[in-house]
Amino acid sequence: MTAGTRTRSGSGARSKGGQDERTVRALLDAHGRTYTAEAGIRLRDTPQPLYRLLVLSHLLSARIQASIAVAAARALHDAGMRDARRMESATWQQRVDALGEGGYRRYDERTATQLGDAARLVLDKYGGDLRRMRDAADGDTEALRSLLREVPGLGPAGTDIFLREAQAVWPQVVPYLDGKALQGAERLGLPTDPAKLAGLVDEGEVASLAAALVRVALDRHIAEELRDELRDEG
């Protein structure tokens, strides 16, 4: 290989990297709001917002529009069910009514039961504090996934949603870019290696990037619009 060939190869790699960064920046500017923020949750590493994220993850994991799940999470909060103790002490009917208020009617009765059972587990096993679950996993993300899967109603999709969002305050799990997020990356022509993908943003932006990539995976029109925007910018 000649020196000239190596130079062109390096230039191409740098050009691709620059294009990826432009794509990611445009994506974050347009769609980088986390689902937690959308639900009005000020995520901090404290029991109540982490529990609210758990509930939101449960609701989002169903086959239902994200906007309805977000509205239902807000309705549960507004009805006073903002931590595990209050969720568990609420009646089944109160949970059903709050879910209905948020438009979450298709799965409201089953979900109301699961939310009560999940709150009881969080209280009994972790004293209502999901940081104890994180500490029990001792830095092992797969162990943490297994513990989350024990929560009634959460399942694999809900577990992924929780960890994608929780990485904003739990650096131990960064980067958490699951299959759904990587599907969005592939649609945009971005790297599908989680470490390389996370390297395109600051550590504090990985949760926002994950949420944006999931939106791309769920709606192919977002990718088309971004490509058109970047093409127009030259």
Coordinates of C-alpha atoms in Angstrom, one line a residue:
M1 CA 0.0 0.0 0.0
T2 CA 1.4 3.4 -0.9
A3 CA 1.5 6.4 1.4
G4 CA -1.0 8.2 -0.8
T5 CA -3.4 5.3 -0.4
R6 CA -3.1 5.4 3.3
T7 CA -3.8 9.1 3.4
R8 CA -6.9 8.8 1.3
S9 CA -8.1 6.0 3.6
G10 CA -7.5 8.0 6.7
S11 CA -9.3 11.0 5.2
G12 CA -12.3 8.8 4.4
A13 CA -12.4 7.6 7.9
R14 CA -12.3 11.1 9.3
S15 CA -15.0 12.2 6.8
K16 CA -17.2 9.3 7.9
G17 CA -16.7 10.2 11.5
G18 CA -17.5 13.8 10.9
Q19 CA -20.7 12.8 9.0
D20 CA -21.7 10.6 11.9
E21 CA -21.2 13.4 14.4
R22 CA -23.3 15.7 12.2
T23 CA -26.1 13.1 12.0
V24 CA -26.1 12.5 15.7
R25 CA -26.1 16.2 16.5
A26 CA -29.1 16.8 14.2
L27 CA -30.8 13.8 15.7
L28 CA -30.4 15.1 19.2
D29 CA -31.5 18.6 18.3
A30 CA -34.7 17.3 16.8
H31 CA -35.5 14.2 18.9
G32 CA -33.2 14.0 21.9
R33 CA -35.8 14.4 24.7
T34 CA -35.8 11.4 27.0
Y35 CA -39.1 9.7 27.7
T36 CA -38.6 10.5 31.3
A37 CA -38.5 14.2 30.6
E38 CA -41.5 13.9 28.3
A39 CA -43.4 12.4 31.3
G40 CA -42.5 15.3 33.5
I41 CA -40.1 13.3 35.6
R42 CA -37.0 15.2 36.9
L43 CA -34.8 12.2 37.0
R44 CA -32.4 12.1 39.9
D45 CA -30.6 9.2 41.7
T46 CA -33.3 9.3 44.5
P47 CA -36.1 6.8 45.2
Q48 CA -39.2 8.7 44.0
P49 CA -38.0 9.6 40.4
L50 CA -36.4 6.2 39.9
Y51 CA -39.7 4.5 40.9
R52 CA -41.7 6.8 38.6
L53 CA -39.2 5.8 35.8
L54 CA -40.0 2.1 36.6
V55 CA -43.7 2.7 36.3
L56 CA -43.2 4.6 33.0
S57 CA -41.0 1.8 31.6
H58 CA -43.8 -0.7 32.5
L59 CA -46.4 1.4 30.7
L60 CA -44.2 2.1 27.6
S61 CA -43.4 -1.6 27.2
A62 CA -47.0 -2.4 26.2
R63 CA -48.2 -2.4 22.6
I64 CA -49.6 1.1 22.9
Q65 CA -48.6 4.6 21.7
A66 CA -45.8 6.2 23.7
S67 CA -47.8 9.4 24.1
I68 CA -50.6 7.4 25.8
A69 CA -48.1 5.6 28.1
V70 CA -46.6 9.0 29.0
A71 CA -50.0 10.5 29.7
A72 CA -50.9 7.5 31.9
A73 CA -47.7 7.9 33.9
R74 CA -48.5 11.5 34.5
A75 CA -52.1 10.6 35.6
L76 CA -50.8 8.1 38.1
H77 CA -48.5 10.7 39.6
D78 CA -51.3 13.3 39.7
A79 CA -53.5 10.8 41.5
G80 CA -50.8 10.5 44.2
M81 CA -49.3 7.2 43.1
R82 CA -45.8 8.6 42.9
D83 CA -43.8 6.1 45.0
A84 CA -44.0 2.4 45.7
R85 CA -45.7 2.8 49.1
R86 CA -48.5 5.0 47.7
M87 CA -48.9 2.8 44.6
E88 CA -49.2 -0.3 46.8
S89 CA -51.7 1.3 49.2
A90 CA -53.9 2.6 46.4
T91 CA -56.9 0.4 45.6
W92 CA -57.0 -1.5 42.4
Q93 CA -59.9 0.7 41.2
Q94 CA -57.9 3.8 41.9
R95 CA -55.1 2.5 39.7
V96 CA -57.6 1.6 37.0
D97 CA -59.2 5.0 37.1
A98 CA -55.9 6.8 36.9
L99 CA -54.8 4.7 33.9
G100 CA -58.1 5.4 32.2
E101 CA -57.7 9.1 32.9
G102 CA -54.4 8.9 30.9
G103 CA -56.1 7.1 28.1
Y104 CA -54.4 3.7 29.0
R105 CA -57.7 1.7 28.6
R106 CA -56.8 -1.3 26.6
Y107 CA -54.6 -2.8 29.3
D108 CA -55.8 -0.9 32.3
E109 CA -57.2 -3.8 34.5
R110 CA -54.2 -6.1 34.0
T111 CA -51.8 -3.2 34.4
A112 CA -53.5 -2.0 37.6
T113 CA -52.9 -5.5 39.1
Q114 CA -49.3 -5.6 37.9
L115 CA -48.5 -2.2 39.3
G116 CA -49.7 -3.2 42.7
D117 CA -47.7 -6.4 42.6
A118 CA -44.6 -4.6 41.4
A119 CA -44.9 -2.0 44.1
R120 CA -45.1 -4.7 46.7
L121 CA -42.0 -6.4 45.4
V122 CA -40.1 -3.1 45.4
L123 CA -41.1 -2.4 48.9
D124 CA -40.5 -5.9 50.3
K125 CA -37.2 -6.5 48.6
Y126 CA -35.7 -3.0 48.3
G127 CA -37.5 -0.9 50.8
G128 CA -39.0 1.2 48.0
D129 CA -35.5 2.3 46.9
L130 CA -34.3 1.0 43.5
R131 CA -30.8 2.1 44.3
R132 CA -30.6 -1.0 46.5
M133 CA -31.4 -3.1 43.4
R134 CA -28.6 -1.4 41.5
D135 CA -26.2 -2.0 44.4
A136 CA -27.3 -5.7 44.7
A137 CA -26.2 -6.1 41.0
D138 CA -22.7 -4.8 42.1
G139 CA -21.9 -3.1 38.7
D140 CA -23.0 -6.1 36.6
T141 CA -25.5 -4.9 34.0
E142 CA -26.7 -8.4 33.2
A143 CA -27.3 -9.1 36.9
L144 CA -29.3 -5.8 37.1
R145 CA -31.3 -6.8 34.0
S146 CA -32.2 -10.1 35.8
L147 CA -33.3 -8.3 38.9
L148 CA -35.4 -5.9 36.9
R149 CA -37.0 -8.8 35.1
E150 CA -38.3 -10.0 38.5
V151 CA -40.6 -6.9 38.7
P152 CA -44.1 -8.0 37.7
G153 CA -45.2 -6.7 34.3
L154 CA -41.8 -5.3 33.4
G155 CA -40.4 -7.9 30.9
P156 CA -37.5 -7.6 28.5
A157 CA -38.8 -4.5 26.7
G158 CA -39.5 -2.7 30.0
T159 CA -36.1 -3.6 31.4
D160 CA -34.4 -2.1 28.3
I161 CA -36.5 1.1 28.5
F162 CA -35.6 1.5 32.2
L163 CA -31.9 1.1 31.7
R164 CA -31.8 3.3 28.6
E165 CA -33.3 6.1 30.7
A166 CA -31.6 5.3 34.0
Q167 CA -28.1 5.6 32.5
A168 CA -28.6 9.4 32.8
V169 CA -28.1 9.0 36.5
W170 CA -26.5 5.6 36.8
P171 CA -23.1 5.9 35.0
Q172 CA -22.5 2.2 35.9
V173 CA -24.6 1.1 33.0
V174 CA -23.3 3.6 30.4
P175 CA -23.5 2.9 27.5
Y176 CA -26.8 1.1 27.5
L177 CA -27.8 1.0 23.8
D178 CA -30.0 -2.1 23.3
G179 CA -31.2 -3.7 20.1
K180 CA -34.0 -1.2 19.5
A181 CA -31.6 1.7 19.8
L182 CA -29.1 0.0 17.5
Q183 CA -31.9 -0.6 15.0
G184 CA -32.4 3.1 14.8
A185 CA -28.6 3.6 14.4
E186 CA -28.5 1.2 11.5
R187 CA -31.4 3.0 9.9
L188 CA -29.3 6.2 10.0
G189 CA -26.1 4.6 8.8
L190 CA -24.5 5.1 12.2
P191 CA -22.1 2.7 13.9
T192 CA -24.0 -0.2 15.6
D193 CA -21.3 -0.9 18.1
P194 CA -22.5 0.6 21.4
A195 CA -19.1 1.9 22.4
K196 CA -18.5 3.6 19.1
L197 CA -22.0 5.0 19.0
A198 CA -21.7 6.4 22.5
G199 CA -18.4 7.9 21.6
L200 CA -20.1 10.3 19.3
V201 CA -21.7 12.2 22.2
D202 CA -20.7 13.3 25.7
E203 CA -21.4 10.7 28.4
G204 CA -24.3 12.8 29.8
E205 CA -26.0 12.6 26.4
V206 CA -26.1 8.9 26.0
A207 CA -29.6 8.5 27.5
S208 CA -30.9 11.2 25.1
L209 CA -29.2 9.6 22.2
A210 CA -30.8 6.2 23.1
A211 CA -34.2 7.8 23.3
A212 CA -33.7 9.5 19.9
L213 CA -32.5 6.3 18.2
V214 CA -35.5 4.4 19.5
R215 CA -37.8 7.0 18.0
V216 CA -36.0 6.5 14.7
A217 CA -36.5 2.7 15.0
L218 CA -40.2 3.2 15.6
D219 CA -40.7 5.8 12.8
R220 CA -38.7 5.5 9.6
H221 CA -39.9 8.9 8.5
I222 CA -37.6 10.5 11.1
A223 CA -34.5 9.0 9.3
E224 CA -35.8 10.3 6.0
E225 CA -36.4 13.8 7.4
L226 CA -32.9 13.8 8.9
R227 CA -31.2 12.7 5.7
D228 CA -33.1 15.4 3.8
E229 CA -32.1 18.1 6.3
L230 CA -28.4 17.1 6.2
R231 CA -28.5 17.0 2.4
D232 CA -29.9 20.5 2.3
E233 CA -27.2 21.7 4.6
G234 CA -24.6 20.3 2.3

